[in-house]
Amino acid sequence: MNARAMEKTELNKILSLAASYAVLEGGKARLRGLHPSASLVEVKRALKTTEECVRLLFSYGIAKIEYFPPFSDEIERAQKGSALSCGELLAVGNLLRSIRIAYNGISSVADEEIRFMKELANKLYFDAGLEDDINTKILSDTEVSDHASDKLYTLRREIRLLNERIRSRLSEYLSGSDGKYLQDAIVTMRNDRYVLPVKVEYKRNIKGFIHDRSSSGATFFIEPEEVLEMNNELRSLMIDEREEVERILGELSRRVGQMADELSLDIAVLEEIDSLYAKAEYAYKLRAVRPEVNQEGIIDIKMGRHPLIDQKKVVPVSLSIGNGYRFLLISGPNTGGKTVTLKMVGLFSAMSACGLFIPAREANIAVFEEIYCDVGDSQSIEESLSTFSSHITNIINIVEKADQNSLVLIDELGGGTDPDEGQALAKAVVSHLLKTGCTGVVTTHYTALKEFAFATDGIENACMEFDSNTLQPLYLMKIGLPGSSNALAISRRLGLKESILTEAIASLSEDAQKFEHIVRSAEESRIAAERAFTEANRLKAEWQEKLAETEKERERLQREREKLFTAAKAESRRIINERSAQAEELLAEMEEIFAKEHLTENDLIRARTLKNKLGDLAYDTQSEELSRPQYRPAKIEELKAGDKIYVQSINDEGVIQSIRPQKNEAEVLCGNLRLRCKISDLSVLIGGKVAQTTDKKVPKWKRQQAGERVQVSKSLAPKPAPTLELNVIGLTVHEAIPEVEAFIDGAVISNLEEVRIVHGMGTGKLRAGIHEYLRTAKNVAEFRLGRYGEGETGVTIVKIK
């Protein structure tokens, strides 16, 4: 990619931003010097490697490259046998640590998708032993540890002890009678030897070797004879110490020199990994995606964001090139985003070719051998080129070099000169570029070029949207229609005199006015249609949501209906069982009476009383049936407004509001719900109303007469308190199942959550039969055997729905 294209698409700025995330100076330099690749294979590998780095950093939490200072010739000097200083060896130790961390981090990830990064990591070589020795033996840039060797430890211990002896002996001069000869009561050093500061007039009173004199001449620094030998010994030990330190540094340096080639390669690999991690981190911060790449000249960007514009302010742009056309002609108002979109296309192509992710929802980007740009004013004072001359110079270069593997980006083609000649030139240049088969994006305000795009294959119009009401650009692109420049409308909004605008409009040719009017009207109609479409979709989604809520409510009502039906069925079964039990008791008493050999008058009276009770029991059961509302299908000719009816579909009663015979429908009010129902869905009460109940007993002589409808009442025994336990021990399976069924129904009616069935252990047949029934009972949520303390296997705990 040529330097001009990198500058105009601002790829160099993107690479600098990505480089800021690198740790090593070498990694930063690699990114800043990166050039787009023209090989599809290389681009795919680079993008895949960036994807692997994103996964390593942000999915597996792998650490970035550990910093180590840049090296110049240290490793080369070590290879040649030179000894490195403490600081240089510490730098090598940091390098070895960085290599080890990078290798272990990448190698520890058990992900088969991480291939290219593992290939890089396998090139790394490190010596953990040397790293440990350097970090253990070197304490700082100037100091070697006492424990670097046994000999060094012994020498330094002897030096410390000898220092203490010398200081102890010299301190006697400070506190003794000789203290009056000293300039200061201190012990100092000259030439690495301990000396005393003696006044010049007493220099002969202290026997020893004179090492120095103060600048004023008032003080002589004398080494007393008594410590001369000790100082000599100290000097000898210090020489030995220095030689041992040099030996240790030399040994470490020799080991560094032995792996100099590997370390040089390691540095290059670490810098490459560092630059790849920087790409990944930049992509993560930019919320970018990995683009698909191709060699067919296809560019398809969904919701692309220019990375140099603030993410909070940028308006995403979608565009497509290569599907039926290879050139896109973008028109529209000034400051509408045409140039930004054009540069974004070139920038995204260059970024993907560098292995960088794209800030978009998704993207498919072609790999080009070259990108040619003519964007902005390139007027050259040195070469005495005008704006138009510079523009044409670039166009000439593009026309000569562009081919089917090129991307061409031209901003305001044919601008800067006479409009008629500029339009003609622009049409000719675009026509030539179409013949070369290259892919391109061109921006323009020329009407003739818009018309050319309408009539020519391989090029498509596109416009940047403009709000005709606010006269503000919307920064959104629509492909298929040209855009109006709206220069006069914008000038009016900015305050240009109306007289000038009127004269300008009059100066426009009739065809130009018509074309601009058609384009503007079409654009306004399309925007209005899209708004209507968006609103329709919103309403559709809203009604679908309401429909879903209605369906949920219908299902809830259906479940409630089934629950009520089940409760009613259970209540009916309870009443029948209760009446049957009472009848059996009465019959048993009567059988007991008639079983006697001799019946007395009292027996007959008692038997007659039992017979009357049995008749009353049958009547009460019949009266309950009569008290329930009875319905029959409705007929339209019988219905009128105000009638009470029963709506079968919602299982509720209502009042008729109006009749529509022609549609065989009726409008019904059920509570607050107004419905339009088919007549076939309606039923009417037999007799017109539900029989009312009273608290008084109806005499037998009033119970029913021929042809009369009587009012009846029911007298029920008090409802027993709900029971939590049923004991069926001693019953057979056939005897126990009805009892269990009635017990479960009673639990549902009483809103119980959990009940117990006591069946005992026995042979297990009764328990198995009850469990078989419970598995199919629709009112049973789950059941289990009792736990310790609950009866264990002799009890079953049932949870009610």
mmCIF file of C-alpha atoms in Angstrom, residues 123-355:
data_model
loop_
_atom_site.group_PDB
_atom_site.id
_atom_site.type_symbol
_atom_site.label_atom_id
_atom_site.label_comp_id
_atom_site.label_asym_id
_atom_site.label_seq_id
_atom_site.Cartn_x
_atom_site.Cartn_y
_atom_site.Cartn_z
ATOM 1 C CA LYS A 123 9.932 -20.765 19.167
ATOM 2 C CA LEU A 124 10.770 -19.333 22.597
ATOM 3 C CA TYR A 125 13.790 -20.685 24.493
ATOM 4 C CA PHE A 126 14.552 -19.829 28.106
ATOM 5 C CA ASP A 127 16.796 -21.044 30.916
ATOM 6 C CA ALA A 128 14.958 -20.987 34.241
ATOM 7 C CA GLY A 129 18.160 -21.913 36.066
ATOM 8 C CA LEU A 130 20.077 -18.929 34.664
ATOM 9 C CA GLU A 131 17.119 -16.639 35.421
ATOM 10 C CA ASP A 132 17.060 -17.835 39.010
ATOM 11 C CA ASP A 133 20.854 -17.467 39.401
ATOM 12 C CA ILE A 134 20.812 -13.902 38.085
ATOM 13 C CA ASN A 135 17.907 -12.820 40.288
ATOM 14 C CA THR A 136 19.473 -14.532 43.318
ATOM 15 C CA LYS A 137 23.089 -13.410 42.910
ATOM 16 C CA ILE A 138 22.511 -9.858 41.611
ATOM 17 C CA LEU A 139 20.837 -7.549 44.107
ATOM 18 C CA SER A 140 20.875 -4.282 42.182
ATOM 19 C CA ASP A 141 22.576 -2.495 39.308
ATOM 20 C CA THR A 142 25.757 -2.191 41.399
ATOM 21 C CA GLU A 143 25.667 -4.942 44.018
ATOM 22 C CA VAL A 144 26.283 -8.683 44.041
ATOM 23 C CA SER A 145 24.740 -10.760 46.837
ATOM 24 C CA ASP A 146 26.981 -12.062 49.642
ATOM 25 C CA HIS A 147 25.578 -15.507 48.898
ATOM 26 C CA ALA A 148 26.571 -15.463 45.232
ATOM 27 C CA SER A 149 29.392 -17.888 46.208
ATOM 28 C CA ASP A 150 30.829 -19.407 49.360
ATOM 29 C CA LYS A 151 34.174 -17.687 48.771
ATOM 30 C CA LEU A 152 32.548 -14.260 48.409
ATOM 31 C CA TYR A 153 30.588 -14.826 51.603
ATOM 32 C CA THR A 154 33.798 -15.746 53.480
ATOM 33 C CA LEU A 155 35.769 -12.771 52.095
ATOM 34 C CA ARG A 156 33.055 -10.264 52.975
ATOM 35 C CA ARG A 157 32.713 -11.701 56.470
ATOM 36 C CA GLU A 158 36.493 -11.343 57.004
ATOM 37 C CA ILE A 159 36.403 -7.809 55.599
ATOM 38 C CA ARG A 160 33.619 -6.844 58.030
ATOM 39 C CA LEU A 161 35.503 -8.310 60.990
ATOM 40 C CA LEU A 162 38.781 -6.583 59.986
ATOM 41 C CA ASN A 163 36.955 -3.274 59.528
ATOM 42 C CA GLU A 164 35.635 -3.580 63.061
ATOM 43 C CA ARG A 165 39.149 -4.308 64.444
ATOM 44 C CA ILE A 166 40.691 -1.327 62.634
ATOM 45 C CA ARG A 167 37.913 1.012 63.745
ATOM 46 C CA SER A 168 38.196 -0.284 67.287
ATOM 47 C CA ARG A 169 41.954 0.388 67.365
ATOM 48 C CA LEU A 170 41.617 3.843 65.839
ATOM 49 C CA SER A 171 38.826 4.746 68.246
ATOM 50 C CA GLU A 172 41.449 4.502 71.042
ATOM 51 C CA TYR A 173 43.160 7.549 69.511
ATOM 52 C CA LEU A 174 39.885 9.423 69.645
ATOM 53 C CA SER A 175 39.197 8.733 73.322
ATOM 54 C CA GLY A 176 42.791 8.553 74.605
ATOM 55 C CA SER A 177 45.501 11.138 75.292
ATOM 56 C CA ASP A 178 46.313 11.338 71.572
ATOM 57 C CA GLY A 179 42.897 12.814 70.890
ATOM 58 C CA LYS A 180 44.267 16.334 71.400
ATOM 59 C CA TYR A 181 46.390 15.934 68.263
ATOM 60 C CA LEU A 182 43.348 15.358 66.016
ATOM 61 C CA GLN A 183 41.573 18.024 64.028
ATOM 62 C CA ASP A 184 38.243 16.169 64.432
ATOM 63 C CA ALA A 185 37.280 13.205 66.583
ATOM 64 C CA ILE A 186 36.517 11.012 63.573
ATOM 65 C CA VAL A 187 38.011 8.158 61.559
ATOM 66 C CA THR A 188 38.067 8.694 57.794
ATOM 67 C CA MET A 189 39.482 7.003 54.687
ATOM 68 C CA ARG A 190 41.991 7.948 52.039
ATOM 69 C CA ASN A 191 42.929 5.669 49.123
ATOM 70 C CA ASP A 192 40.735 2.916 50.610
ATOM 71 C CA ARG A 193 42.731 2.989 53.865
ATOM 72 C CA TYR A 194 41.669 4.117 57.338
ATOM 73 C CA VAL A 195 43.395 7.368 58.476
ATOM 74 C CA LEU A 196 43.210 9.999 61.240
ATOM 75 C CA PRO A 197 42.835 13.761 60.623
ATOM 76 C CA VAL A 198 45.889 15.196 62.503
ATOM 77 C CA LYS A 199 46.547 18.896 63.079
ATOM 78 C CA VAL A 200 49.498 20.131 61.077
ATOM 79 C CA GLU A 201 51.455 21.169 64.186
ATOM 80 C CA TYR A 202 51.184 17.654 65.660
ATOM 81 C CA LYS A 203 51.959 15.637 62.562
ATOM 82 C CA ARG A 204 55.189 14.380 64.124
ATOM 83 C CA ASN A 205 53.394 13.202 67.252
ATOM 84 C CA ILE A 206 51.501 10.464 65.356
ATOM 85 C CA LYS A 207 53.825 7.916 63.800
ATOM 86 C CA GLY A 208 52.608 6.576 60.548
ATOM 87 C CA PHE A 209 52.179 7.073 56.806
ATOM 88 C CA ILE A 210 50.881 10.429 55.482
ATOM 89 C CA HIS A 211 48.286 9.859 52.742
ATOM 90 C CA ASP A 212 46.903 13.317 52.084
ATOM 91 C CA ARG A 213 46.588 16.920 53.261
ATOM 92 C CA SER A 214 43.529 19.143 53.378
ATOM 93 C CA SER A 215 43.132 21.957 50.892
ATOM 94 C CA SER A 216 43.698 24.509 53.653
ATOM 95 C CA GLY A 217 46.880 22.744 54.790
ATOM 96 C CA ALA A 218 45.702 22.655 58.410
ATOM 97 C CA THR A 219 45.103 18.876 58.455
ATOM 98 C CA PHE A 220 47.228 15.863 57.554
ATOM 99 C CA PHE A 221 45.598 12.452 57.026
ATOM 100 C CA ILE A 222 47.924 9.926 58.673
ATOM 101 C CA GLU A 223 47.667 6.152 58.769
ATOM 102 C CA PRO A 224 49.116 5.080 62.170
ATOM 103 C CA GLU A 225 51.788 2.393 62.175
ATOM 104 C CA GLU A 226 49.648 0.195 64.419
ATOM 105 C CA VAL A 227 46.969 -0.276 61.733
ATOM 106 C CA LEU A 228 49.272 -0.275 58.732
ATOM 107 C CA GLU A 229 49.402 -4.067 58.515
ATOM 108 C CA MET A 230 45.699 -4.384 59.130
ATOM 109 C CA ASN A 231 44.998 -1.905 56.331
ATOM 110 C CA ASN A 232 47.279 -3.866 54.052
ATOM 111 C CA GLU A 233 45.397 -7.034 54.890
ATOM 112 C CA LEU A 234 42.072 -5.231 54.323
ATOM 113 C CA ARG A 235 43.251 -4.010 50.951
ATOM 114 C CA SER A 236 44.292 -7.534 50.006
ATOM 115 C CA LEU A 237 40.887 -8.914 51.024
ATOM 116 C CA MET A 238 39.089 -6.232 48.994
ATOM 117 C CA ILE A 239 41.149 -7.131 45.948
ATOM 118 C CA ASP A 240 40.190 -10.751 46.431
ATOM 119 C CA GLU A 241 36.547 -9.726 46.802
ATOM 120 C CA ARG A 242 36.631 -7.681 43.579
ATOM 121 C CA GLU A 243 38.188 -10.572 41.699
ATOM 122 C CA GLU A 244 35.522 -12.970 43.034
ATOM 123 C CA VAL A 245 32.750 -10.555 41.982
ATOM 124 C CA GLU A 246 34.296 -10.274 38.532
ATOM 125 C CA ARG A 247 34.514 -14.059 38.353
ATOM 126 C CA ILE A 248 30.800 -14.400 39.253
ATOM 127 C CA LEU A 249 29.755 -11.759 36.716
ATOM 128 C CA GLY A 250 31.986 -13.357 34.124
ATOM 129 C CA GLU A 251 30.473 -16.783 34.724
ATOM 130 C CA LEU A 252 26.916 -15.457 34.408
ATOM 131 C CA SER A 253 27.912 -13.498 31.304
ATOM 132 C CA ARG A 254 29.459 -16.613 29.767
ATOM 133 C CA ARG A 255 26.176 -18.475 30.247
ATOM 134 C CA VAL A 256 24.316 -15.580 28.656
ATOM 135 C CA GLY A 257 26.755 -15.616 25.731
ATOM 136 C CA GLN A 258 26.172 -19.332 25.168
ATOM 137 C CA MET A 259 22.490 -18.683 24.445
ATOM 138 C CA ALA A 260 22.949 -15.333 22.696
ATOM 139 C CA ASP A 261 21.424 -16.508 19.404
ATOM 140 C CA GLU A 262 18.370 -17.941 21.181
ATOM 141 C CA LEU A 263 17.929 -14.724 23.188
ATOM 142 C CA SER A 264 18.086 -12.588 20.039
ATOM 143 C CA LEU A 265 15.391 -14.756 18.464
ATOM 144 C CA ASP A 266 13.377 -14.620 21.692
ATOM 145 C CA ILE A 267 13.418 -10.830 21.654
ATOM 146 C CA ALA A 268 12.058 -10.787 18.101
ATOM 147 C CA VAL A 269 9.330 -13.320 18.973
ATOM 148 C CA LEU A 270 8.324 -11.451 22.130
ATOM 149 C CA GLU A 271 8.093 -8.183 20.189
ATOM 150 C CA GLU A 272 5.849 -9.916 17.651
ATOM 151 C CA ILE A 273 3.633 -11.392 20.380
ATOM 152 C CA ASP A 274 3.522 -7.997 22.068
ATOM 153 C CA SER A 275 2.337 -6.333 18.835
ATOM 154 C CA LEU A 276 -0.322 -9.051 18.368
ATOM 155 C CA TYR A 277 -1.579 -8.588 21.928
ATOM 156 C CA ALA A 278 -1.750 -4.833 21.252
ATOM 157 C CA LYS A 279 -3.942 -5.492 18.179
ATOM 158 C CA ALA A 280 -6.234 -7.646 20.303
ATOM 159 C CA GLU A 281 -6.519 -5.096 23.088
ATOM 160 C CA TYR A 282 -7.201 -2.295 20.598
ATOM 161 C CA ALA A 283 -9.942 -4.421 18.998
ATOM 162 C CA TYR A 284 -11.465 -5.085 22.423
ATOM 163 C CA LYS A 285 -11.440 -1.386 23.394
ATOM 164 C CA LEU A 286 -12.912 -0.482 19.991
ATOM 165 C CA ARG A 287 -15.651 -3.169 20.258
ATOM 166 C CA ALA A 288 -14.501 -4.373 16.845
ATOM 167 C CA VAL A 289 -15.242 -7.668 15.074
ATOM 168 C CA ARG A 290 -13.170 -9.998 12.938
ATOM 169 C CA PRO A 291 -14.089 -9.344 9.289
ATOM 170 C CA GLU A 292 -14.550 -12.019 6.672
ATOM 171 C CA VAL A 293 -12.159 -11.499 3.746
ATOM 172 C CA ASN A 294 -12.398 -12.314 0.042
ATOM 173 C CA GLN A 295 -10.650 -11.711 -3.290
ATOM 174 C CA GLU A 296 -13.818 -11.036 -5.304
ATOM 175 C CA GLY A 297 -13.846 -7.285 -4.689
ATOM 176 C CA ILE A 298 -16.817 -7.552 -2.302
ATOM 177 C CA ILE A 299 -17.120 -4.966 0.466
ATOM 178 C CA ASP A 300 -20.124 -5.441 2.751
ATOM 179 C CA ILE A 301 -20.165 -3.394 5.961
ATOM 180 C CA LYS A 302 -22.997 -3.539 8.504
ATOM 181 C CA MET A 303 -23.159 -0.639 10.966
ATOM 182 C CA GLY A 304 -19.552 0.438 10.488
ATOM 183 C CA ARG A 305 -18.103 3.133 12.777
ATOM 184 C CA HIS A 306 -15.105 5.262 11.819
ATOM 185 C CA PRO A 307 -12.582 4.472 14.587
ATOM 186 C CA LEU A 308 -11.239 8.039 14.782
ATOM 187 C CA ILE A 309 -14.653 9.539 15.615
ATOM 188 C CA ASP A 310 -15.894 9.490 19.217
ATOM 189 C CA GLN A 311 -17.893 6.296 19.741
ATOM 190 C CA LYS A 312 -20.595 8.284 21.567
ATOM 191 C CA LYS A 313 -21.087 10.621 18.591
ATOM 192 C CA VAL A 314 -20.402 8.491 15.513
ATOM 193 C CA VAL A 315 -23.407 7.386 13.420
ATOM 194 C CA PRO A 316 -22.930 3.829 12.062
ATOM 195 C CA VAL A 317 -22.992 3.466 8.270
ATOM 196 C CA SER A 318 -23.890 0.370 6.238
ATOM 197 C CA LEU A 319 -22.886 -0.105 2.614
ATOM 198 C CA SER A 320 -22.275 -2.855 0.074
ATOM 199 C CA ILE A 321 -20.115 -3.056 -3.060
ATOM 200 C CA GLY A 322 -19.449 -5.997 -5.333
ATOM 201 C CA ASN A 323 -22.864 -7.623 -5.531
ATOM 202 C CA GLY A 324 -23.934 -6.626 -9.055
ATOM 203 C CA TYR A 325 -21.842 -3.468 -9.113
ATOM 204 C CA ARG A 326 -18.204 -2.633 -8.289
ATOM 205 C CA PHE A 327 -18.492 1.170 -8.108
ATOM 206 C CA LEU A 328 -20.508 3.263 -5.671
ATOM 207 C CA LEU A 329 -21.323 6.903 -6.466
ATOM 208 C CA ILE A 330 -22.139 8.763 -3.248
ATOM 209 C CA SER A 331 -23.980 12.095 -3.439
ATOM 210 C CA GLY A 332 -25.735 14.301 -0.947
ATOM 211 C CA PRO A 333 -25.309 17.550 0.981
ATOM 212 C CA ASN A 334 -22.035 18.974 2.196
ATOM 213 C CA THR A 335 -21.062 17.867 5.750
ATOM 214 C CA GLY A 336 -23.382 14.892 5.214
ATOM 215 C CA GLY A 337 -20.664 12.280 5.717
ATOM 216 C CA LYS A 338 -19.709 11.413 2.109
ATOM 217 C CA THR A 339 -15.970 11.864 2.578
ATOM 218 C CA VAL A 340 -15.942 10.138 5.975
ATOM 219 C CA THR A 341 -17.738 7.146 4.453
ATOM 220 C CA LEU A 342 -15.329 7.032 1.503
ATOM 221 C CA LYS A 343 -12.307 7.131 3.804
ATOM 222 C CA MET A 344 -13.902 4.525 6.074
ATOM 223 C CA VAL A 345 -14.113 2.074 3.145
ATOM 224 C CA GLY A 346 -10.407 2.496 2.415
ATOM 225 C CA LEU A 347 -9.456 2.414 6.082
ATOM 226 C CA PHE A 348 -11.415 -0.799 6.762
ATOM 227 C CA SER A 349 -9.770 -2.457 3.757
ATOM 228 C CA ALA A 350 -6.312 -1.445 4.981
ATOM 229 C CA MET A 351 -7.035 -2.416 8.609
ATOM 230 C CA SER A 352 -8.241 -5.903 7.699
ATOM 231 C CA ALA A 353 -5.177 -6.371 5.469
ATOM 232 C CA CYS A 354 -3.051 -5.547 8.546
ATOM 233 C CA GLY A 355 -4.837 -8.138 10.680
#
